[in-house]
Structures are given as C-alpha cells and as structure tokens.
Amino acid sequence: MTRALILAGTGEFVARVNVHPGTQVVSLSRDTIESERFDLIRSLDPQSLPDIIFVGAALPMEKALDIGRKIDETYPLIDLVLVDRRAGEVPADTVVEAMRAGFRDVLPADMVEDRLRDVLRRAELHGLKAEAPPAVLGGKPVVPSQPPEESRTITVISPKGGVGKTSIATNMAIGLAEDFPSEVVLVDLDLQFGDVASALNLTPTHTIEEALTPSAAADNLVVKTMLTVHSAGFHVLCGAESPAANDEVTGLQIVRLINQLSTQFRFVIIDTAGGLPEATLAALEVTDDVVIVSTMDVACVRGVRRAVDMLAQIGLLPASRVLTLNLASNQSGMKVKDVEAAVGLPVDIVIARSNDVQLAANHGVPLMLNKKKGGPFVKSIRALITHLENMGSPSQRTHKRLDVA
Ligand SMILES: Nc1ncnc2c1ncn2[C@@H]1O[C@H](COP(=O)(O)OP(=O)(O)OP(=O)(O)O)[C@@H](O)[C@H]1O
Ligand SMILES: [Mg+2]
C-alpha cells in the first residue's frame, strides 16, 4: 500500500491519484495548509508517514518550495513531488529550484498517465526499502543469523555494453572480500546475458532465476542457498543460463531480492546489463553507491550524460556516485577533462586499457587474484574501493540523491 499525501492539489489530480490501485490518499486543501494554526510537520505522524507527498499547483511557488524544504529537513526519506501549475514541459529553472528544495520530481499540470504511474510505483518501491525486509517464514519474520551492522549496495552501470562493468564488479568483489571475507555478495543482474559466472570460472548449481521465486522471496535463508561460493571468500548470485529465463521479472522482485541480500551481507555488489533496463532501475532504487562506467569515446560519454540526466530527473541517481573511465588511453583523442565537461561530473577513477585484463578474464581468473600480474588495473580497482570507503557509510551521509553539476 502506497500512502500518498496531496497538499493543495486540484480535485482532478486527487481523483487521478485515487484511482491507482494500492494507493491510499489523504488530501489537504490550500485553505487548510495556509491557515495560521496549521503546522504540517507536527501533523505528520512519524509512525505512519506517507511514502510520497505531492505539493500541488494551487499554492504559490515560493510557498510550495518552502513546504518542500521543511519536509525534506525533517523527513528526508519521503518522496517529494511538486506538481507545477503549468501544462507542458516544466522549465529547467523550476526543476533545479525544486530539486534544491528537496523535491525529487516535478510533474507538469497535464502529466501523462504513465508518468504519474511511474512516480507512484517509485514511491511504492521506496517504501519497501524503508520498511523492514518483507521476508517471512511461516508467518514469522526471518531473522538473519548474523545481520551486518550496516549493509551497502553498490551498483555498476553504464549506458553502453562492453565497457568493463563485469570486469570492474568482479574485481571489486574480490578486493572487498580480502578485507571483508564472507561479507560480500556479487549479483549478476544482467538478466539476459550475464557472464559473471564465466568471468569467475564458476559452475553454479542455482541461479538468480531461482532466487526470484516466491519461496525464495519468502525466506532469506532459501536465497542464501542459491548463492555460489567463490574461493576468494565471497558469494555470487549467478545469472540464468537461458536469456529468456527472466523475461517476466518485475522491479519489485529485484528490490525484494536486494533487500534480502542486504540483511545477510555487508556489501552487495551488483553487475548490470548495458543501458538502463527495468532491473537496473529497480536496483538503483535501493542502491547506496553507483559506479558509472564510461569509456573515452564520444558516443559512450554522451550516453553517460543522458543517463545521468535521466536518473537525476526521475530521482534514481544516488548521491554517492563514482564516475569511472575504463579502457582509458591517451590515443583516444579525448582527455579526462573533456569527459568531465561533457558528463558534468568529475572523473573519480581512471582505469587504463591493459591486455592482461582480457587474458585473465578468458581464464576465469580475474587480475585481482593474480597479485604478480596485477599492475595498474589492480591499482585502479583498489583506488576505486578506497574511494568508496572514503565516501563513508550510508548512515554517515547527510545528503540524499539528486542533482548533476
Ligand atoms: N581496462 C581494461 N583493459 C583491457 N580490456 C578490458 C578492460 N576492462 C575490460 N576489458 C575487456 O573488455 C571486454 C568487455 O568487458 P566486460 O565484459 O567487463 O564489459 P561489460 O560492460 O560487462 O560488457 P557487457 O555489457 O557485455 O556485459 C572484456 O573482454 C574485458 O576483458
Ligand atoms: Mg557484463
């Protein structure tokens, strides 16, 4: 059930939200909100906060932004959406101002149905993360044997294929497992053509397909039995054998699965398919840190810019992001600062092109396991891990997802 609070919405808007299945709507009129005795923050019950608050078009913009700021200061996890009074595309300066005030999204007065549905769905997914993990066994919540003090989900993405996502994710898992043995799980979320198992030379008995079944979704311990143990001291949830196996997987199933894993492991590393398929968007909903991989070619860099903009727009760009340039070479005709200018984010890690990476992958022994041959690639992966560590644990962070430079 998604709890939606609508502040100063038009009757038509309230009716539109109301008809969405699984949505419980409370609506407050402009008069109520503007009355002197009304204190919005105090009127919210911390025990049953809304998942999403729409601040409506009937209010003057300054007032709406002010409300956004106040809610965001007190309850930063509530999904805040501004509904513009104007129809058509929302002007960029309004979007920026709204995001600064803490809104995750701005909808035009004449938003299409799909857009509204996506926003409500995002709030539903977000609510699931905030709640205790949904796993139950025989009606009782499943208590993990040794829950990690704090779990961190790191997702590796890129708008393009073949840029090194799997190489980075697998080597990062090995590096992290050196410091945190048995506390790392690597998930192959490339649902169609995942190749983590082959990159690690594993022959899985179970795959992600089985980890998404209702019986696994109902029991964290069942999910754990679907994992394959790597000799370097970490677990892997391998991809399905058949590209068609996961055709029907929903974002909600992915969110549940990641939540389950994060009750068992300190680090959940997620390798994804190129582009932004639904599974990746769902993972980003519950991701603490995103590693964005680009190469030094113009098409990839432009794709990264568009992906970053889109994720920021829909509120799925985690505040903690690491822009990683892979396959870097000084013969590409682009410089690091050109990439930064085009993407609008600083490049955090540069990984040089090195033939050893491919050679190692072809043998199923990632470079991170070959200390002698490690060289610059291993150094860069260690720098990436250190960079993530320096970003602090999720609970130490004060800011939330949004904005691009
Ligand atoms: N720094 C590097 N130097 C040289 N080769 C690399 C480097 N990083 C990755 N590769 C090679 O590039 C190829 C693609 O890498 P990888 O499979 O990791 O990319 P991907 O983004 O996961 O691809 P896909 O989108 O198909 O899943 C592999 O052969 C890998 O060994
Ligand atoms: Mg891959």
GROMACS .gro file of C-alpha atoms and ligand atoms in nm:
model
  437
    1MET     CA    1   0.000   0.000   0.000
    2THR     CA    2   0.145   0.337  -0.104
    3ARG     CA    3   0.047   0.621   0.127
    4ALA     CA    4   0.012   0.943  -0.070
    5LEU     CA    5  -0.044   1.284   0.084
    6ILE     CA    6  -0.160   1.556  -0.154
    7LEU     CA    7  -0.120   1.915  -0.045
    8ALA     CA    8  -0.326   2.177  -0.226
    9GLY     CA    9  -0.394   1.950  -0.521
   10THR     CA   10  -0.675   2.013  -0.765
   11GLY     CA   11  -0.981   1.790  -0.737
   12GLU     CA   12  -0.891   1.633  -1.069
   13PHE     CA   13  -0.539   1.548  -0.953
   14VAL     CA   14  -0.663   1.393  -0.628
   15ALA     CA   15  -0.907   1.181  -0.828
   16ARG     CA   16  -0.631   1.070  -1.064
   17VAL     CA   17  -0.407   0.951  -0.779
   18ASN     CA   18  -0.702   0.791  -0.604
   19VAL     CA   19  -0.778   0.555  -0.889
   20HIS     CA   20  -0.433   0.397  -0.876
   21PRO     CA   21  -0.467   0.052  -0.721
   22GLY     CA   22  -0.284   0.009  -0.392
   23THR     CA   23  -0.272   0.381  -0.321
   24GLN     CA   24  -0.419   0.534  -0.008
   25VAL     CA   25  -0.473   0.906  -0.050
   26VAL     CA   26  -0.505   1.183   0.207
   27SER     CA   27  -0.561   1.528   0.067
   28LEU     CA   28  -0.535   1.866   0.238
   29SER     CA   29  -0.678   2.180   0.080
   30ARG     CA   30  -0.491   2.501   0.021
   31ASP     CA   31  -0.704   2.675   0.287
   32THR     CA   32  -0.601   2.420   0.550
   33ILE     CA   33  -0.235   2.447   0.462
   34GLU     CA   34  -0.237   2.824   0.465
   35SER     CA   35  -0.431   2.861   0.786
   36GLU     CA   36  -0.222   3.009   1.067
   37ARG     CA   37  -0.285   2.730   1.312
   38PHE     CA   38  -0.176   2.457   1.078
   39ASP     CA   39   0.169   2.303   1.130
   40LEU     CA   40   0.234   2.045   0.861
   41ILE     CA   41   0.537   1.883   1.022
   42ARG     CA   42   0.361   1.838   1.354
   43SER     CA   43   0.056   1.699   1.181
   44LEU     CA   44   0.261   1.414   1.030
   45ASP     CA   45   0.262   1.102   1.242
   46PRO     CA   46   0.619   0.964   1.247
   47GLN     CA   47   0.475   0.613   1.292
   48SER     CA   48   0.281   0.621   0.967
   49LEU     CA   49   0.449   0.869   0.738
   50PRO     CA   50   0.333   0.900   0.380
   51ASP     CA   51   0.555   0.734   0.118
   52ILE     CA   52   0.501   1.026  -0.114
   53ILE     CA   53   0.387   1.386  -0.077
   54PHE     CA   54   0.260   1.582  -0.375
   55VAL     CA   55   0.273   1.957  -0.328
   56GLY     CA   56   0.013   2.099  -0.555
   57ALA     CA   57  -0.025   2.365  -0.814
   58ALA     CA   58  -0.276   2.570  -0.621
   59LEU     CA   59   0.000   2.712  -0.397
   60PRO     CA   60   0.229   2.997  -0.497
   61MET     CA   61   0.569   2.859  -0.597
   62GLU     CA   62   0.758   3.013  -0.303
   63LYS     CA   63   0.517   2.858  -0.056
   64ALA     CA   64   0.540   2.519  -0.228
   65LEU     CA   65   0.921   2.527  -0.220
   66ASP     CA   66   0.917   2.629   0.144
   67ILE     CA   67   0.695   2.333   0.231
   68GLY     CA   68   0.933   2.107   0.038
   69ARG     CA   69   1.233   2.235   0.234
   70LYS     CA   70   1.063   2.182   0.569
   71ILE     CA   71   0.952   1.828   0.490
   72ASP     CA   72   1.292   1.739   0.346
   73GLU     CA   73   1.472   1.868   0.655
   74THR     CA   74   1.262   1.660   0.891
   75TYR     CA   75   1.178   1.357   0.681
   76PRO     CA   76   1.437   1.327   0.402
   77LEU     CA   77   1.318   0.980   0.306
   78ILE     CA   78   0.972   1.090   0.199
   79ASP     CA   79   0.943   1.108  -0.178
   80LEU     CA   80   0.854   1.471  -0.254
   81VAL     CA   81   0.692   1.566  -0.582
   82LEU     CA   82   0.600   1.914  -0.696
   83VAL     CA   83   0.302   1.945  -0.927
   84ASP     CA   84   0.351   2.251  -1.145
   85ARG     CA   85   0.056   2.477  -1.216
   86ARG     CA   86   0.153   2.498  -1.584
   87ALA     CA   87   0.091   2.244  -1.857
   88GLY     CA   88   0.364   2.125  -2.092
   89GLU     CA   89   0.731   2.078  -2.022
   90VAL     CA   90   0.840   2.211  -1.684
   91PRO     CA   91   1.104   2.486  -1.730
   92ALA     CA   92   1.455   2.375  -1.633
   93ASP     CA   93   1.497   2.653  -1.373
   94THR     CA   94   1.183   2.537  -1.193
   95VAL     CA   95   1.316   2.179  -1.186
   96VAL     CA   96   1.651   2.293  -1.046
   97GLU     CA   97   1.489   2.514  -0.781
   98ALA     CA   98   1.255   2.234  -0.680
   99MET     CA   99   1.538   1.982  -0.653
  100ARG     CA  100   1.737   2.224  -0.438
  101ALA     CA  101   1.439   2.248  -0.207
  102GLY     CA  102   1.438   1.869  -0.173
  103PHE     CA  103   1.182   1.765  -0.434
  104ARG     CA  104   1.269   1.451  -0.625
  105ASP     CA  105   1.046   1.525  -0.917
  106VAL     CA  106   0.836   1.793  -1.083
  107LEU     CA  107   0.529   1.700  -1.282
  108PRO     CA  108   0.350   1.931  -1.524
  109ALA     CA  109  -0.020   2.001  -1.461
  110ASP     CA  110  -0.107   1.787  -1.765
  111MET     CA  111   0.121   1.492  -1.682
  112VAL     CA  112   0.052   1.180  -1.879
  113GLU     CA  113  -0.085   0.878  -1.701
  114ASP     CA  114   0.234   0.672  -1.744
  115ARG     CA  115   0.441   0.938  -1.572
  116LEU     CA  116   0.209   0.951  -1.272
  117ARG     CA  117   0.206   0.573  -1.251
  118ASP     CA  118   0.588   0.563  -1.260
  119VAL     CA  119   0.612   0.816  -0.978
  120LEU     CA  120   0.366   0.620  -0.761
  121ARG     CA  121   0.547   0.298  -0.837
  122ARG     CA  122   0.878   0.453  -0.738
  123ALA     CA  123   0.723   0.560  -0.407
  124GLU     CA  124   0.597   0.207  -0.357
  125LEU     CA  125   0.946   0.063  -0.417
  126HIS     CA  126   1.098   0.326  -0.194
  127GLY     CA  127   0.852   0.243   0.082
  128LEU     CA  128   0.959  -0.119   0.060
  129LYS     CA  129   1.319  -0.023   0.124
  130ALA     CA  130   1.227   0.187   0.422
  131GLU     CA  131   1.021  -0.089   0.574
  132ALA     CA  132   1.169  -0.393   0.738
  133PRO     CA  133   1.262  -0.656   0.480
  134PRO     CA  134   0.950  -0.832   0.360
  135ALA     CA  135   1.075  -1.183   0.419
  136VAL     CA  136   0.856  -1.405   0.634
  137LEU     CA  137   0.874  -1.769   0.717
  138GLY     CA  138   0.565  -1.945   0.843
  139GLY     CA  139   0.419  -1.607   0.933
  140LYS     CA  140   0.720  -1.506   1.141
  141PRO     CA  141   0.981  -1.258   1.024
  142VAL     CA  142   1.307  -1.423   0.931
  143VAL     CA  143   1.593  -1.307   1.148
  144PRO     CA  144   1.924  -1.337   0.967
  145SER     CA  145   2.182  -1.544   1.155
  146GLN     CA  146   2.427  -1.257   1.183
  147PRO     CA  147   2.288  -0.943   1.033
  148PRO     CA  148   2.558  -0.699   0.919
  149GLU     CA  149   2.583  -0.381   1.124
  150GLU     CA  150   2.527  -0.187   0.810
  151SER     CA  151   2.492  -0.301   0.454
  152ARG     CA  152   2.598  -0.116   0.146
  153THR     CA  153   2.469  -0.178  -0.203
  154ILE     CA  154   2.700  -0.078  -0.487
  155THR     CA  155   2.567  -0.095  -0.844
  156VAL     CA  156   2.787  -0.081  -1.153
  157ILE     CA  157   2.610   0.072  -1.453
  158SER     CA  158   2.678   0.209  -1.799
  159PRO     CA  159   2.456   0.313  -2.088
  160LYS     CA  160   2.676   0.100  -2.313
  161GLY     CA  161   2.774  -0.264  -2.328
  162GLY     CA  162   3.127  -0.397  -2.333
  163VAL     CA  163   3.277  -0.109  -2.133
  164GLY     CA  164   3.406  -0.319  -1.843
  165LYS     CA  165   3.115  -0.333  -1.595
  166THR     CA  166   3.161  -0.702  -1.527
  167SER     CA  167   3.540  -0.672  -1.507
  168ILE     CA  168   3.505  -0.392  -1.253
  169ALA     CA  169   3.229  -0.558  -1.049
  170THR     CA  170   3.406  -0.895  -1.025
  171ASN     CA  171   3.745  -0.750  -0.937
  172MET     CA  172   3.587  -0.511  -0.689
  173ALA     CA  173   3.412  -0.804  -0.515
  174ILE     CA  174   3.746  -0.987  -0.486
  175GLY     CA  175   3.917  -0.675  -0.347
  176LEU     CA  176   3.644  -0.613  -0.092
  177ALA     CA  177   3.640  -0.978   0.013
  178GLU     CA  178   4.007  -0.951   0.109
  179ASP     CA  179   3.906  -0.708   0.382
  180PHE     CA  180   3.560  -0.850   0.450
  181PRO     CA  181   3.571  -1.227   0.393
  182SER     CA  182   3.223  -1.384   0.362
  183GLU     CA  183   3.062  -1.042   0.386
  184VAL     CA  184   3.041  -0.969   0.015
  185VAL     CA  185   2.785  -1.091  -0.237
  186LEU     CA  186   2.811  -1.022  -0.609
  187VAL     CA  187   2.483  -1.027  -0.801
  188ASP     CA  188   2.466  -1.080  -1.178
  189LEU     CA  189   2.175  -0.854  -1.268
  190ASP     CA  190   2.245  -0.874  -1.639
  191LEU     CA  191   1.932  -1.085  -1.662
  192GLN     CA  192   1.971  -1.193  -2.023
  193PHE     CA  193   2.339  -1.223  -2.098
  194GLY     CA  194   2.501  -1.222  -1.756
  195ASP     CA  195   2.853  -1.361  -1.765
  196VAL     CA  196   2.975  -1.320  -1.409
  197ALA     CA  197   2.990  -1.699  -1.363
  198SER     CA  198   3.211  -1.738  -1.667
  199ALA     CA  199   3.430  -1.441  -1.570
  200LEU     CA  200   3.489  -1.615  -1.237
  201ASN     CA  201   3.502  -1.967  -1.379
  202LEU     CA  202   3.213  -2.081  -1.162
  203THR     CA  203   2.965  -2.357  -1.237
  204PRO     CA  204   2.659  -2.254  -1.041
  205THR     CA  205   2.408  -2.506  -0.911
  206HIS     CA  206   2.148  -2.232  -0.871
  207THR     CA  207   2.089  -1.903  -1.047
  208ILE     CA  208   1.910  -1.574  -0.996
  209GLU     CA  209   1.603  -1.722  -1.162
  210GLU     CA  210   1.552  -1.947  -0.860
  211ALA     CA  211   1.634  -1.670  -0.614
  212LEU     CA  212   1.337  -1.477  -0.751
  213THR     CA  213   1.079  -1.750  -0.695
  214PRO     CA  214   0.809  -1.688  -0.430
  215SER     CA  215   0.959  -1.947  -0.193
  216ALA     CA  216   1.297  -1.773  -0.203
  217ALA     CA  217   1.133  -1.431  -0.172
  218ALA     CA  218   0.966  -1.553   0.146
  219ASP     CA  219   1.281  -1.674   0.314
  220ASN     CA  220   1.624  -1.513   0.334
  221LEU     CA  221   1.785  -1.843   0.415
  222VAL     CA  222   1.648  -2.001   0.097
  223VAL     CA  223   1.802  -1.716  -0.102
  224LYS     CA  224   2.134  -1.786   0.062
  225THR     CA  225   2.127  -2.142  -0.064
  226MET     CA  226   2.105  -2.006  -0.420
  227LEU     CA  227   2.447  -1.847  -0.393
  228THR     CA  228   2.770  -1.992  -0.525
  229VAL     CA  229   3.077  -1.953  -0.307
  230HIS     CA  230   3.395  -1.827  -0.471
  231SER     CA  231   3.726  -1.950  -0.333
  232ALA     CA  232   3.834  -1.588  -0.278
  233GLY     CA  233   3.586  -1.566   0.009
  234PHE     CA  234   3.274  -1.411  -0.136
  235HIS     CA  235   2.934  -1.526  -0.261
  236VAL     CA  236   2.791  -1.492  -0.610
  237LEU     CA  237   2.433  -1.494  -0.731
  238CYS     CA  238   2.493  -1.611  -1.087
  239GLY     CA  239   2.285  -1.525  -1.393
  240ALA     CA  240   2.039  -1.766  -1.552
  241GLU     CA  241   2.153  -1.998  -1.829
  242SER     CA  242   1.883  -1.900  -2.074
  243PRO     CA  243   1.839  -1.540  -2.194
  244ALA     CA  244   1.461  -1.585  -2.178
  245ALA     CA  245   1.459  -1.714  -1.820
  246ASN     CA  246   1.396  -1.379  -1.657
  247ASP     CA  247   1.156  -1.224  -1.909
  248GLU     CA  248   0.882  -1.176  -1.653
  249VAL     CA  249   1.091  -1.043  -1.366
  250THR     CA  250   0.949  -0.725  -1.210
  251GLY     CA  251   1.127  -0.436  -1.045
  252LEU     CA  252   0.956  -0.521  -0.721
  253GLN     CA  253   1.106  -0.870  -0.719
  254ILE     CA  254   1.452  -0.722  -0.772
  255VAL     CA  255   1.407  -0.475  -0.487
  256ARG     CA  256   1.296  -0.755  -0.256
  257LEU     CA  257   1.590  -0.971  -0.352
  258ILE     CA  258   1.843  -0.695  -0.291
  259ASN     CA  259   1.680  -0.613   0.041
  260GLN     CA  260   1.705  -0.976   0.139
  261LEU     CA  261   2.072  -0.993   0.047
  262SER     CA  262   2.149  -0.676   0.233
  263THR     CA  263   2.020  -0.832   0.553
  264GLN     CA  264   2.286  -1.101   0.512
  265PHE     CA  265   2.587  -0.925   0.365
  266ARG     CA  266   2.781  -0.612   0.442
  267PHE     CA  267   2.841  -0.545   0.070
  268VAL     CA  268   2.602  -0.620  -0.213
  269ILE     CA  269   2.777  -0.557  -0.546
  270ILE     CA  270   2.552  -0.552  -0.849
  271ASP     CA  271   2.668  -0.602  -1.206
  272THR     CA  272   2.415  -0.485  -1.463
  273ALA     CA  273   2.339  -0.506  -1.835
  274GLY     CA  274   2.425  -0.213  -2.060
  275GLY     CA  275   2.164   0.065  -2.078
  276LEU     CA  276   1.903   0.126  -1.812
  277PRO     CA  277   1.672  -0.176  -1.820
  278GLU     CA  278   1.399  -0.208  -1.559
  279ALA     CA  279   1.608  -0.440  -1.341
  280THR     CA  280   1.883  -0.177  -1.320
  281LEU     CA  281   1.635   0.100  -1.236
  282ALA     CA  282   1.490  -0.116  -0.960
  283ALA     CA  283   1.840  -0.183  -0.825
  284LEU     CA  284   1.916   0.189  -0.826
  285GLU     CA  285   1.611   0.245  -0.611
  286VAL     CA  286   1.787   0.057  -0.331
  287THR     CA  287   2.147   0.143  -0.417
  288ASP     CA  288   2.375   0.340  -0.190
  289ASP     CA  289   2.662   0.393  -0.433
  290VAL     CA  290   2.659   0.383  -0.810
  291VAL     CA  291   2.972   0.321  -1.015
  292ILE     CA  292   2.911   0.476  -1.357
  293VAL     CA  293   3.141   0.331  -1.621
  294SER     CA  294   3.235   0.521  -1.935
  295THR     CA  295   3.500   0.473  -2.197
  296MET     CA  296   3.672   0.756  -2.377
  297ASP     CA  297   3.464   0.755  -2.690
  298VAL     CA  298   3.219   1.029  -2.770
  299ALA     CA  299   2.915   0.804  -2.809
  300CYS     CA  300   2.967   0.645  -2.468
  301VAL     CA  301   3.038   0.976  -2.296
  302ARG     CA  302   2.721   1.128  -2.445
  303GLY     CA  303   2.525   0.823  -2.339
  304VAL     CA  304   2.655   0.862  -1.984
  305ARG     CA  305   2.548   1.227  -1.979
  306ARG     CA  306   2.198   1.137  -2.096
  307ALA     CA  307   2.173   0.850  -1.849
  308VAL     CA  308   2.289   1.069  -1.559
  309ASP     CA  309   2.042   1.343  -1.652
  310MET     CA  310   1.759   1.099  -1.681
  311LEU     CA  311   1.837   0.929  -1.350
  312ALA     CA  312   1.856   1.267  -1.176
  313GLN     CA  313   1.521   1.363  -1.329
  314ILE     CA  314   1.346   1.053  -1.204
  315GLY     CA  315   1.516   1.063  -0.866
  316LEU     CA  316   1.721   0.748  -0.915
  317LEU     CA  317   2.070   0.894  -0.916
  318PRO     CA  318   2.227   0.809  -0.581
  319ALA     CA  319   2.413   1.097  -0.419
  320SER     CA  320   2.716   0.875  -0.395
  321ARG     CA  321   2.839   0.810  -0.747
  322VAL     CA  322   3.179   0.724  -0.882
  323LEU     CA  323   3.243   0.812  -1.244
  324THR     CA  324   3.494   0.559  -1.370
  325LEU     CA  325   3.673   0.585  -1.702
  326ASN     CA  326   3.769   0.242  -1.824
  327LEU     CA  327   3.979   0.135  -2.121
  328ALA     CA  328   4.146   0.473  -2.097
  329SER     CA  329   4.423   0.550  -2.338
  330ASN     CA  330   4.593   0.866  -2.447
  331GLN     CA  331   4.528   0.774  -2.807
  332SER     CA  332   4.155   0.818  -2.786
  333GLY     CA  333   4.156   1.184  -2.888
  334MET     CA  334   3.968   1.275  -2.571
  335LYS     CA  335   4.111   1.393  -2.243
  336VAL     CA  336   3.976   1.329  -1.895
  337LYS     CA  337   3.870   1.693  -1.867
  338ASP     CA  338   3.674   1.663  -2.195
  339VAL     CA  339   3.482   1.373  -2.044
  340GLU     CA  340   3.418   1.572  -1.726
  341ALA     CA  341   3.291   1.867  -1.924
  342ALA     CA  342   3.065   1.650  -2.136
  343VAL     CA  343   2.923   1.448  -1.847
  344GLY     CA  344   2.905   1.731  -1.596
  345LEU     CA  345   3.062   1.519  -1.321
  346PRO     CA  346   3.423   1.479  -1.209
  347VAL     CA  347   3.600   1.163  -1.318
  348ASP     CA  348   3.691   0.980  -0.998
  349ILE     CA  349   3.880   0.677  -1.124
  350VAL     CA  350   4.071   0.614  -1.445
  351ILE     CA  351   4.145   0.256  -1.547
  352ALA     CA  352   4.391   0.217  -1.830
  353ARG     CA  353   4.343  -0.028  -2.114
  354SER     CA  354   4.557  -0.331  -2.043
  355ASN     CA  355   4.572  -0.659  -2.231
  356ASP     CA  356   4.613  -0.853  -1.908
  357VAL     CA  357   4.251  -0.784  -1.813
  358GLN     CA  358   4.111  -0.974  -2.108
  359LEU     CA  359   4.364  -1.252  -2.078
  360ALA     CA  360   4.281  -1.301  -1.712
  361ALA     CA  361   3.907  -1.294  -1.781
  362ASN     CA  362   3.943  -1.555  -2.053
  363HIS     CA  363   4.100  -1.786  -1.797
  364GLY     CA  364   3.829  -1.716  -1.543
  365VAL     CA  365   4.087  -1.579  -1.300
  366PRO     CA  366   4.036  -1.205  -1.262
  367LEU     CA  367   4.350  -0.997  -1.234
  368MET     CA  368   4.275  -0.911  -0.875
  369LEU     CA  369   4.357  -1.273  -0.791
  370ASN     CA  370   4.687  -1.263  -0.972
  371LYS     CA  371   4.897  -1.048  -0.748
  372LYS     CA  372   5.208  -1.067  -0.964
  373LYS     CA  373   5.035  -0.961  -1.280
  374GLY     CA  374   4.815  -0.705  -1.109
  375GLY     CA  375   4.981  -0.388  -1.224
  376PRO     CA  376   4.787  -0.071  -1.300
  377PHE     CA  377   4.446  -0.238  -1.331
  378VAL     CA  378   4.461  -0.384  -0.981
  379LYS     CA  379   4.584  -0.049  -0.851
  380SER     CA  380   4.287   0.127  -1.009
  381ILE     CA  381   4.040  -0.121  -0.861
  382ARG     CA  382   4.196  -0.069  -0.519
  383ALA     CA  383   4.168   0.306  -0.571
  384LEU     CA  384   3.800   0.258  -0.654
  385ILE     CA  385   3.744   0.060  -0.335
  386THR     CA  386   3.930   0.321  -0.128
  387HIS     CA  387   3.726   0.594  -0.294
  388LEU     CA  388   3.404   0.418  -0.198
  389GLU     CA  389   3.530   0.367   0.156
  390ASN     CA  390   3.615   0.735   0.183
  391MET     CA  391   3.263   0.827   0.087
  392GLY     CA  392   3.157   0.697   0.426
  393SER     CA  393   2.887   0.451   0.512
  394PRO     CA  394   2.530   0.533   0.406
  395SER     CA  395   2.429   0.629   0.761
  396GLN     CA  396   2.706   0.889   0.780
  397ARG     CA  397   2.577   1.071   0.476
  398THR     CA  398   2.364   1.374   0.524
  399HIS     CA  399   2.262   1.446   0.169
  400LYS     CA  400   2.029   1.245  -0.046
  401ARG     CA  401   2.011   1.162  -0.411
  402LEU     CA  402   1.968   1.430  -0.677
  403ASP     CA  403   2.148   1.698  -0.885
  404VAL     CA  404   2.406   1.694  -1.154
  405ALA     CA  405   2.665   1.967  -1.197
  406LIG     N1  406   4.082  -0.199  -1.856
  406LIG     C1  407   4.068  -0.290  -1.950
  406LIG     N2  408   4.167  -0.317  -2.038
  406LIG     C2  409   4.154  -0.410  -2.134
  406LIG     N3  410   4.047  -0.486  -2.151
  406LIG     C3  411   3.943  -0.463  -2.069
  406LIG     C4  412   3.947  -0.367  -1.963
  406LIG     N4  413   3.830  -0.369  -1.898
  406LIG     C5  414   3.755  -0.464  -1.959
  406LIG     N5  415   3.822  -0.520  -2.060
  406LIG     C6  416   3.776  -0.625  -2.153
  406LIG     O1  417   3.669  -0.572  -2.228
  406LIG     C7  418   3.571  -0.670  -2.253
  406LIG     C8  419   3.437  -0.624  -2.201
  406LIG     O2  420   3.447  -0.616  -2.062
  406LIG     P1  421   3.325  -0.654  -1.966
  406LIG     O3  422   3.268  -0.786  -2.004
  406LIG     O4  423   3.373  -0.637  -1.828
  406LIG     O5  424   3.227  -0.537  -2.008
  406LIG     P2  425   3.072  -0.522  -1.973
  406LIG     O6  426   3.045  -0.377  -1.967
  406LIG     O7  427   3.037  -0.604  -1.857
  406LIG     O8  428   3.006  -0.585  -2.103
  406LIG     P3  429   2.851  -0.627  -2.122
  406LIG     O9  430   2.774  -0.500  -2.135
  406LIG    O10  431   2.855  -0.708  -2.249
  406LIG    O11  432   2.813  -0.705  -2.002
  406LIG     C9  433   3.621  -0.797  -2.188
  406LIG    O12  434   3.687  -0.876  -2.283
  406LIG    C10  435   3.721  -0.747  -2.082
  406LIG    O13  436   3.819  -0.843  -2.054
  407MG      MG  437   2.890  -0.753  -1.830
   0.00000   0.00000   0.00000
